[in-house]
Short mmCIF file of C-alpha atoms in Angstrom, two decimals:
data_model
loop_
_atom_site.label_atom_id
_atom_site.label_comp_id
_atom_site.label_asym_id
_atom_site.label_seq_id
_atom_site.Cartn_x
_atom_site.Cartn_y
_atom_site.Cartn_z
CA MET A 199 112.57 92.45 67.62
CA LYS A 200 111.58 88.82 66.97
CA GLU A 201 108.33 89.36 68.89
CA ARG A 202 107.58 92.54 66.93
CA ALA A 203 108.22 90.72 63.64
CA ARG A 204 105.99 87.85 64.72
CA VAL A 205 103.12 90.19 65.54
CA SER A 206 103.60 92.04 62.24
CA LEU A 207 103.42 88.79 60.27
CA LEU A 208 100.33 87.71 62.16
CA ALA A 209 98.71 91.07 61.49
CA PHE A 210 99.54 90.70 57.77
CA PHE A 211 97.97 87.24 57.72
CA LEU A 212 94.82 88.39 59.50
CA ALA A 213 94.44 91.38 57.20
CA PHE A 214 93.60 88.95 54.43
CA THR A 215 91.86 86.19 56.34
CA SER A 216 89.56 88.49 58.36
CA THR A 217 87.77 89.97 55.34
CA SER A 218 84.32 88.46 55.29
CA SER A 219 81.28 89.13 53.18
CA LEU A 220 79.26 87.74 56.12
CA PHE A 221 80.34 90.58 58.40
CA ALA A 222 77.21 92.12 59.97
CA ALA A 223 75.07 90.36 57.36
CA ASP A 224 72.75 89.11 60.12
CA GLY A 225 72.12 92.64 61.31
CA THR A 226 74.44 92.39 64.31
CA ILE A 227 77.61 94.34 65.10
CA LYS A 228 80.04 92.84 67.57
CA LEU A 229 81.93 95.00 70.08
CA GLY A 230 84.81 93.55 72.05
CA VAL A 231 85.16 94.36 75.74
CA THR A 232 88.37 93.54 77.62
CA CYS A 233 88.33 94.07 81.38
CA SER A 234 89.56 92.56 84.63
CA THR A 235 86.98 90.22 86.13
CA THR A 236 89.74 88.57 88.17
CA GLY A 237 92.89 89.94 89.79
CA SER A 238 93.56 93.27 91.45
CA PHE A 239 91.18 95.25 89.21
CA ALA A 240 88.21 92.88 89.51
CA GLU A 241 85.93 95.55 91.00
CA VAL A 242 86.61 97.81 88.04
CA GLY A 243 85.85 94.83 85.79
CA VAL A 244 82.41 94.42 87.34
CA SER A 245 81.65 98.09 86.69
CA THR A 246 82.85 97.72 83.10
CA ILE A 247 80.67 94.72 82.33
CA ASN A 248 77.63 96.17 84.07
CA THR A 249 77.82 99.35 82.04
CA ALA A 250 78.68 97.69 78.75
CA GLN A 251 75.61 95.51 79.07
CA LEU A 252 73.46 98.47 80.10
CA ALA A 253 74.60 100.59 77.15
CA ALA A 254 74.14 97.74 74.66
CA LYS A 255 70.68 97.02 76.05
CA GLU A 256 69.67 100.67 75.64
CA ILE A 257 70.96 100.81 72.06
CA ASN A 258 69.16 97.60 71.10
CA ALA A 259 65.93 98.69 72.82
CA GLU A 260 65.94 101.74 70.53
CA GLY A 261 66.17 99.48 67.48
CA GLY A 262 69.94 99.28 67.28
CA ILE A 263 72.38 101.54 65.47
CA LYS A 264 70.99 102.93 62.23
CA ILE A 265 73.74 102.95 59.63
CA GLY A 266 72.52 104.10 56.26
CA ASN A 267 69.18 102.43 55.66
CA LYS A 268 69.71 99.50 58.00
CA ASN A 269 69.58 98.99 61.76
CA TYR A 270 72.19 96.83 63.50
CA LEU A 271 71.91 95.33 66.97
CA VAL A 272 74.95 95.37 69.27
CA GLU A 273 76.45 92.13 70.53
CA LEU A 274 79.20 92.14 73.16
CA ALA A 275 82.18 89.80 73.17
CA ILE A 276 83.61 90.09 76.70
CA VAL A 277 86.97 88.70 77.80
CA ASP A 278 88.74 88.72 81.17
CA ASN A 279 92.28 90.09 81.01
CA GLY A 280 92.96 88.96 84.57
CA SER A 281 94.47 92.32 85.56
CA ASP A 282 97.51 91.11 83.65
CA ARG A 283 99.34 92.71 80.73
CA SER A 284 100.24 89.43 79.00
CA ALA A 285 96.73 88.02 79.27
CA ALA A 286 95.27 91.26 77.95
CA SER A 287 97.58 91.14 74.94
CA ALA A 288 96.78 87.50 74.21
CA ASN A 289 93.00 87.63 74.33
CA ILE A 290 92.75 90.69 72.09
CA LEU A 291 94.03 88.52 69.23
CA LYS A 292 91.03 86.22 69.61
CA LEU A 293 88.59 89.13 69.59
CA ILE A 294 90.08 90.62 66.43
CA SER A 295 90.68 87.48 64.38
CA GLN A 296 88.01 85.03 65.53
CA GLU A 297 85.20 87.16 66.94
CA LYS A 298 85.66 89.77 64.17
CA ILE A 299 84.82 92.70 66.41
CA ILE A 300 84.28 96.08 64.75
CA ALA A 301 85.96 97.82 67.72
CA LEU A 302 87.35 97.18 71.19
CA VAL A 303 86.32 98.83 74.48
CA GLY A 304 89.10 98.69 77.10
CA PRO A 305 91.37 97.93 78.77
CA GLN A 306 90.79 100.35 81.64
CA SER A 307 94.24 100.46 83.23
CA SER A 308 97.09 102.20 81.41
CA ASP A 309 99.32 99.22 82.20
CA ARG A 310 97.15 97.00 79.99
CA ALA A 311 95.92 99.69 77.60
CA ILE A 312 99.43 100.61 76.44
CA ALA A 313 100.22 97.01 75.51
CA VAL A 314 96.84 96.20 73.94
CA GLY A 315 96.80 99.53 72.10
CA GLU A 316 99.93 98.55 70.20
CA ILE A 317 98.28 95.34 68.98
CA ALA A 318 94.92 96.95 68.14
CA ASN A 319 96.68 99.64 66.15
CA SER A 320 98.83 97.09 64.29
CA PHE A 321 95.67 95.20 63.34
CA LYS A 322 93.92 98.47 62.39
CA THR A 323 91.09 97.79 64.82
CA PRO A 324 89.59 100.81 66.62
CA MET A 325 90.13 100.69 70.37
CA VAL A 326 88.62 103.02 72.96
CA SER A 327 90.08 102.84 76.47
CA PRO A 328 87.59 104.38 78.88
CA TRP A 329 89.93 105.03 81.83
CA SER A 330 93.56 105.08 80.64
CA THR A 331 95.30 108.45 81.03
CA SER A 332 98.84 107.65 79.88
CA PRO A 333 99.88 109.54 76.71
CA LEU A 334 101.59 106.32 75.57
CA THR A 335 98.22 104.60 75.12
CA THR A 336 97.36 106.72 72.07
CA LEU A 337 100.76 108.12 71.02
CA ASN A 338 101.36 107.51 67.28
CA ARG A 339 98.43 105.08 67.25
CA PRO A 340 95.70 106.41 64.95
CA TYR A 341 93.33 103.55 65.80
CA VAL A 342 93.47 104.07 69.58
CA PHE A 343 91.24 106.49 71.53
CA ARG A 344 90.43 107.32 75.14
CA MET A 345 87.56 108.85 77.11
CA ALA A 346 89.52 110.15 80.13
CA VAL A 347 91.33 113.46 80.60
CA LEU A 348 95.12 113.27 80.30
CA TYR A 349 97.80 113.55 82.98
CA ASP A 350 98.69 117.16 82.26
CA ILE A 351 95.11 118.42 82.57
CA GLN A 352 94.72 116.70 85.93
CA GLY A 353 98.08 118.12 87.03
CA VAL A 354 96.94 121.66 86.28
CA THR A 355 93.59 121.03 87.95
CA THR A 356 95.23 119.77 91.16
CA THR A 357 97.58 122.76 91.18
CA LYS A 358 94.62 125.13 90.98
CA LEU A 359 92.83 123.19 93.72
CA ALA A 360 95.84 123.40 96.05
CA ALA A 361 96.20 127.15 95.53
CA LYS A 362 92.49 127.83 96.02
CA GLU A 363 91.73 125.53 98.95
CA TRP A 364 94.98 125.47 100.94
CA LYS A 365 97.06 128.42 99.62
CA ALA A 366 99.73 125.75 99.17
CA THR A 367 103.23 126.57 97.93
CA LYS A 368 104.98 123.35 98.97
CA ALA A 369 103.87 119.88 97.94
CA ALA A 370 104.92 116.29 98.67
CA ILE A 371 104.39 113.39 96.25
CA LEU A 372 104.24 109.66 97.00
CA TYR A 373 103.81 107.16 94.14
CA ASP A 374 104.55 103.68 92.80
CA GLU A 375 107.59 104.02 90.53
CA MET A 376 106.99 100.62 88.90
CA SER A 377 103.53 101.40 87.53
CA PRO A 378 102.99 103.57 84.40
CA TYR A 379 99.90 105.41 85.61
CA PRO A 380 101.07 106.81 88.97
CA THR A 381 104.54 107.51 87.57
CA GLY A 382 103.15 109.56 84.69
CA MET A 383 100.62 111.33 86.89
CA ALA A 384 103.20 112.18 89.56
CA LYS A 385 105.58 113.68 87.02
CA ALA A 386 102.79 115.64 85.32
CA PHE A 387 101.66 117.11 88.62
CA LYS A 388 105.24 117.95 89.61
CA ALA A 389 105.77 119.81 86.32
CA SER A 390 102.52 121.74 86.69
CA PHE A 391 103.01 122.63 90.35
CA GLU A 392 106.59 123.83 89.85
CA ASN A 393 105.61 125.84 86.79
CA VAL A 394 102.91 127.72 88.69
CA ASN A 395 104.53 128.02 92.10
CA GLY A 396 108.21 128.40 91.30
CA GLN A 397 111.28 126.20 91.39
CA GLY A 398 111.63 123.94 94.42
CA SER A 399 107.98 123.86 95.44
CA ILE A 400 108.02 120.05 95.42
CA VAL A 401 109.76 119.46 98.75
CA ALA A 402 109.43 115.64 98.85
CA PHE A 403 109.30 113.27 95.87
CA GLU A 404 108.98 109.83 97.44
CA THR A 405 108.54 106.47 95.68
CA PHE A 406 107.72 102.86 96.47
CA ARG A 407 107.32 99.64 94.49
CA THR A 408 104.22 97.69 93.50
CA GLY A 409 103.07 95.49 96.35
CA ASP A 410 104.67 97.53 99.15
CA LYS A 411 102.41 98.05 102.15
CA ASP A 412 104.69 99.86 104.61
CA PHE A 413 105.16 103.55 103.77
CA ASN A 414 106.50 104.77 107.11
CA LYS A 415 109.97 105.67 105.79
CA GLN A 416 108.57 107.74 102.91
CA LEU A 417 105.91 109.34 105.10
CA ALA A 418 108.50 110.35 107.70
CA ALA A 419 110.43 112.19 104.98
CA ILE A 420 107.22 113.85 103.79
CA ILE A 421 106.23 114.98 107.29
CA ASN A 422 109.71 116.41 107.89
CA SER A 423 109.72 118.22 104.53
CA GLY A 424 107.27 120.90 105.63
CA ALA A 425 104.92 120.17 102.70
CA ASP A 426 101.53 121.88 102.75
CA PHE A 427 99.80 118.79 101.35
CA LEU A 428 100.45 115.27 100.05
CA TYR A 429 99.67 114.21 96.47
CA THR A 430 99.41 110.46 95.89
CA PRO A 431 98.05 109.33 92.49
CA GLN A 432 97.59 105.71 93.58
CA HIS A 433 94.72 103.31 93.04
CA TYR A 434 91.86 102.77 95.44
CA GLN A 435 93.50 99.72 97.05
CA GLU A 436 96.65 101.61 98.10
CA VAL A 437 95.25 105.01 99.07
CA PRO A 438 93.64 103.77 102.33
CA LEU A 439 96.95 102.24 103.47
CA ILE A 440 98.74 105.53 102.82
CA VAL A 441 96.04 107.62 104.50
CA HIS A 442 95.85 105.41 107.60
CA GLN A 443 99.63 105.28 108.05
CA ALA A 444 100.07 109.02 107.48
CA LYS A 445 97.43 109.94 110.04
CA ALA A 446 98.81 107.43 112.54
CA MET A 447 102.16 109.22 112.23
CA GLY A 448 100.55 112.56 113.00
CA TRP A 449 99.90 113.98 109.53
CA LYS A 450 97.00 116.45 109.73
CA LYS A 451 97.37 118.24 106.40
CA PRO A 452 95.40 117.56 103.18
CA ILE A 453 95.92 114.42 101.10
CA THR A 454 94.76 114.49 97.50
CA GLY A 455 95.06 112.40 94.36
CA SER A 456 93.85 111.65 90.85
CA ASN A 457 91.14 109.72 89.02
CA SER A 458 92.67 106.39 90.09
CA TRP A 459 90.93 106.99 93.44
CA ALA A 460 87.57 106.66 91.68
CA GLY A 461 87.57 102.99 90.69
CA GLY A 462 86.50 100.28 93.11
CA ASP A 463 85.26 100.91 96.65
CA LEU A 464 87.71 103.37 98.16
CA MET A 465 85.41 104.29 101.04
CA GLU A 466 84.87 100.71 102.19
CA LEU A 467 88.63 100.43 102.68
CA CYS A 468 89.34 103.96 103.89
CA GLY A 469 86.30 104.85 105.94
CA ALA A 470 85.86 108.16 107.74
CA GLU A 471 89.52 109.14 107.37
CA CYS A 472 88.99 109.82 103.66
CA LYS A 473 85.89 111.98 104.13
CA GLY A 474 86.44 115.59 103.13
CA MET A 475 89.31 114.78 100.78
CA PHE A 476 89.55 115.94 97.15
CA PHE A 477 90.84 114.31 93.98
CA THR A 478 90.67 115.03 90.26
CA GLY A 479 88.89 112.92 87.71
CA ASN A 480 86.17 112.64 85.09
CA PHE A 481 82.94 111.82 86.92
CA ALA A 482 81.23 111.72 90.30
CA ALA A 483 77.82 110.18 90.91
CA GLY A 484 76.86 112.78 93.52
CA GLY A 485 75.23 115.99 92.33
CA THR A 486 74.73 114.95 88.70
CA LYS A 487 72.24 116.65 86.40
CA GLY A 488 70.62 116.05 83.03
CA LYS A 489 71.95 113.15 80.99
CA ALA A 490 74.41 112.15 83.71
CA LYS A 491 71.63 112.02 86.31
CA ILE A 492 69.54 109.76 84.07
CA PHE A 493 72.53 107.43 83.72
CA VAL A 494 73.16 107.38 87.49
CA ASP A 495 69.51 106.66 88.26
CA THR A 496 69.27 103.90 85.63
CA TYR A 497 72.49 102.25 86.76
CA GLN A 498 71.47 102.40 90.42
CA LYS A 499 68.04 100.96 89.68
CA THR A 500 69.55 98.17 87.57
CA TYR A 501 72.45 97.16 89.82
CA ASN A 502 71.44 98.55 93.23
CA LYS A 503 74.62 100.62 93.51
CA LEU A 504 75.97 103.92 92.24
CA PRO A 505 78.16 103.89 89.13
CA ASP A 506 81.83 104.71 89.58
CA GLU A 507 84.03 106.64 87.15
CA PRO A 508 85.11 103.61 85.07
CA ALA A 509 81.42 102.74 84.65
CA ALA A 510 80.52 106.21 83.37
CA LEU A 511 83.51 106.32 81.02
CA THR A 512 82.65 102.86 79.65
CA TYR A 513 79.11 104.06 78.97
CA ASP A 514 80.52 107.03 77.05
CA ALA A 515 82.92 104.80 75.13
CA ILE A 516 80.15 102.56 73.79
CA LYS A 517 77.84 105.45 72.92
CA PHE A 518 80.80 107.23 71.26
CA ILE A 519 81.45 104.18 69.06
CA ALA A 520 77.73 103.86 68.26
CA GLN A 521 77.52 107.49 67.12
CA ALA A 522 80.64 107.16 64.98
CA LEU A 523 79.30 103.98 63.37
CA LYS A 524 76.10 105.81 62.50
CA ASN A 525 78.16 108.59 60.95
CA THR A 526 79.98 106.18 58.63
CA GLY A 527 76.81 106.04 56.51
CA GLU A 528 77.12 102.36 55.63
CA LEU A 529 78.77 99.05 56.39
CA THR A 530 80.49 97.62 53.34
CA GLY A 531 80.68 94.06 54.67
CA ASN A 532 84.47 94.21 54.43
CA ILE A 533 85.57 94.32 58.06
CA ILE A 534 88.96 95.87 57.24
CA GLN A 535 87.33 98.76 55.40
CA ASP A 536 84.56 99.16 57.97
CA ARG A 537 87.06 99.34 60.82
CA LYS A 538 88.91 102.06 58.93
CA ASN A 539 85.72 103.99 58.23
CA LEU A 540 84.81 103.79 61.91
CA ARG A 541 88.26 104.97 62.94
CA ASP A 542 87.99 107.97 60.61
CA GLN A 543 84.67 109.02 62.13
CA LEU A 544 85.89 108.57 65.72
CA ALA A 545 88.83 110.88 64.99
CA VAL A 546 86.69 113.79 63.78
CA THR A 547 83.89 113.58 66.35
CA LYS A 548 82.87 117.01 67.61
CA ASN A 549 80.78 117.90 70.65
CA PHE A 550 79.92 114.36 71.66
CA GLU A 551 77.68 114.70 74.70
CA GLY A 552 78.67 112.00 77.13
CA VAL A 553 77.63 111.52 80.74
CA THR A 554 81.13 112.49 81.90
CA SER A 555 81.47 115.60 79.73
CA THR A 556 80.99 117.01 76.26
CA MET A 557 84.09 116.15 74.25
CA SER A 558 85.65 116.62 70.83
CA PHE A 559 88.52 114.96 68.97
CA GLN A 560 91.02 116.82 66.83
CA GLY A 561 92.03 113.99 64.50
CA ASN A 562 93.79 111.94 67.16
CA GLY A 563 92.77 109.73 70.05
CA ASP A 564 92.78 112.27 72.89
CA PRO A 565 89.58 114.13 73.75
CA THR A 566 89.25 117.81 74.52
CA LYS A 567 87.08 117.79 77.63
CA CYS A 568 86.74 119.18 81.13
CA ALA A 569 88.25 117.71 84.27
CA VAL A 570 86.31 117.42 87.52
CA ILE A 571 87.43 118.20 91.06
CA ILE A 572 85.70 115.60 93.22
CA LYS A 573 85.05 115.95 96.95
CA ILE A 574 84.29 113.04 99.25
CA ASP A 575 81.39 114.42 101.27
CA GLU A 576 80.41 113.73 104.90
CA ASN A 577 78.44 110.67 103.78
CA GLY A 578 81.36 109.25 101.83
CA LEU A 579 79.74 110.08 98.47
CA PHE A 580 81.92 111.27 95.58
CA THR A 581 80.46 114.63 94.55
CA THR A 582 81.41 117.14 91.87
CA TYR A 583 82.99 120.12 93.61
CA GLU A 584 84.11 122.07 90.54
CA THR A 585 84.55 121.57 86.80
CA VAL A 586 87.79 122.81 85.22
CA CYS A 587 87.93 123.13 81.43
CA PRO A 588 91.04 123.54 79.25
#
């Protein structure tokens, strides 16, 4: 309670000290970007920064964002949250109070996004998390938005995949019970699968703790359960360990997961054993068309690598903010009011055409958009297998 009161008092103080008639007076709008350039999510951080800089460069090359009768260039204020919840919460205060950002892009992980979202909302600063899927990130937070599809949509999508591809009626789940993302995703998939396939279709519901590397006990229970497939909504660092150990123990059935597989270099760690597998998500670089193909080609030419899902979602987040800023019609010069005006436009955005999907917002921070079933092809490339829309 003392910490909550302290943050509230600080927010009250900043509400009066942050107002500045100099805001955007030089024709520049500042966007904050918080990502992990160090720690366990450093690879995702590289993708985030690459794409943020690419999107800002494109906007500025077109003359900036036209708001009313004036064009504003985009300047990025990037901070490293160190893949740590406390660091993420601390450096957001600097971006809001000292850098006077109009909005924040990130964090990517739900673990950080939930914590930072509370602060951004308290300070009435729009925040768009590209990759977070936890409902808690945006729940009762009118200033917080996301680009990714939610847990429940991915749960339904995986259930449909399992029925179509494997005629599966029995599933096993393995997840990290200490981490918000895999816990929420595992429970959402369990609810969806049981609802479609009948009570008792989840025959193994196994857990481990963050940092564990030996899954033999859990995998033995899963193998003995008679499950038709294994669902593990873990991040790209853990999936290869699970896959290798499962196959070494004789598991020959499908293994699938969620959009957490898409960040970082899963295939470098997993190799051939992950080829042919499916997972749900928002974006795959393989097989893109139209606007998404232009983005993939530009990113690859610029950075000599294909963009991953966090990269594509970050690109959408920045273009989403730019469009909403344009729709405000003017910048008043009062940063408190301008943040509110931006928030109002973000919340009513309809049919925003991103590179990951076309999406709309119904007055809150969660988009209505399609999920993607992604297949890892014989070359190890993530490719869109099917699009599933609500």
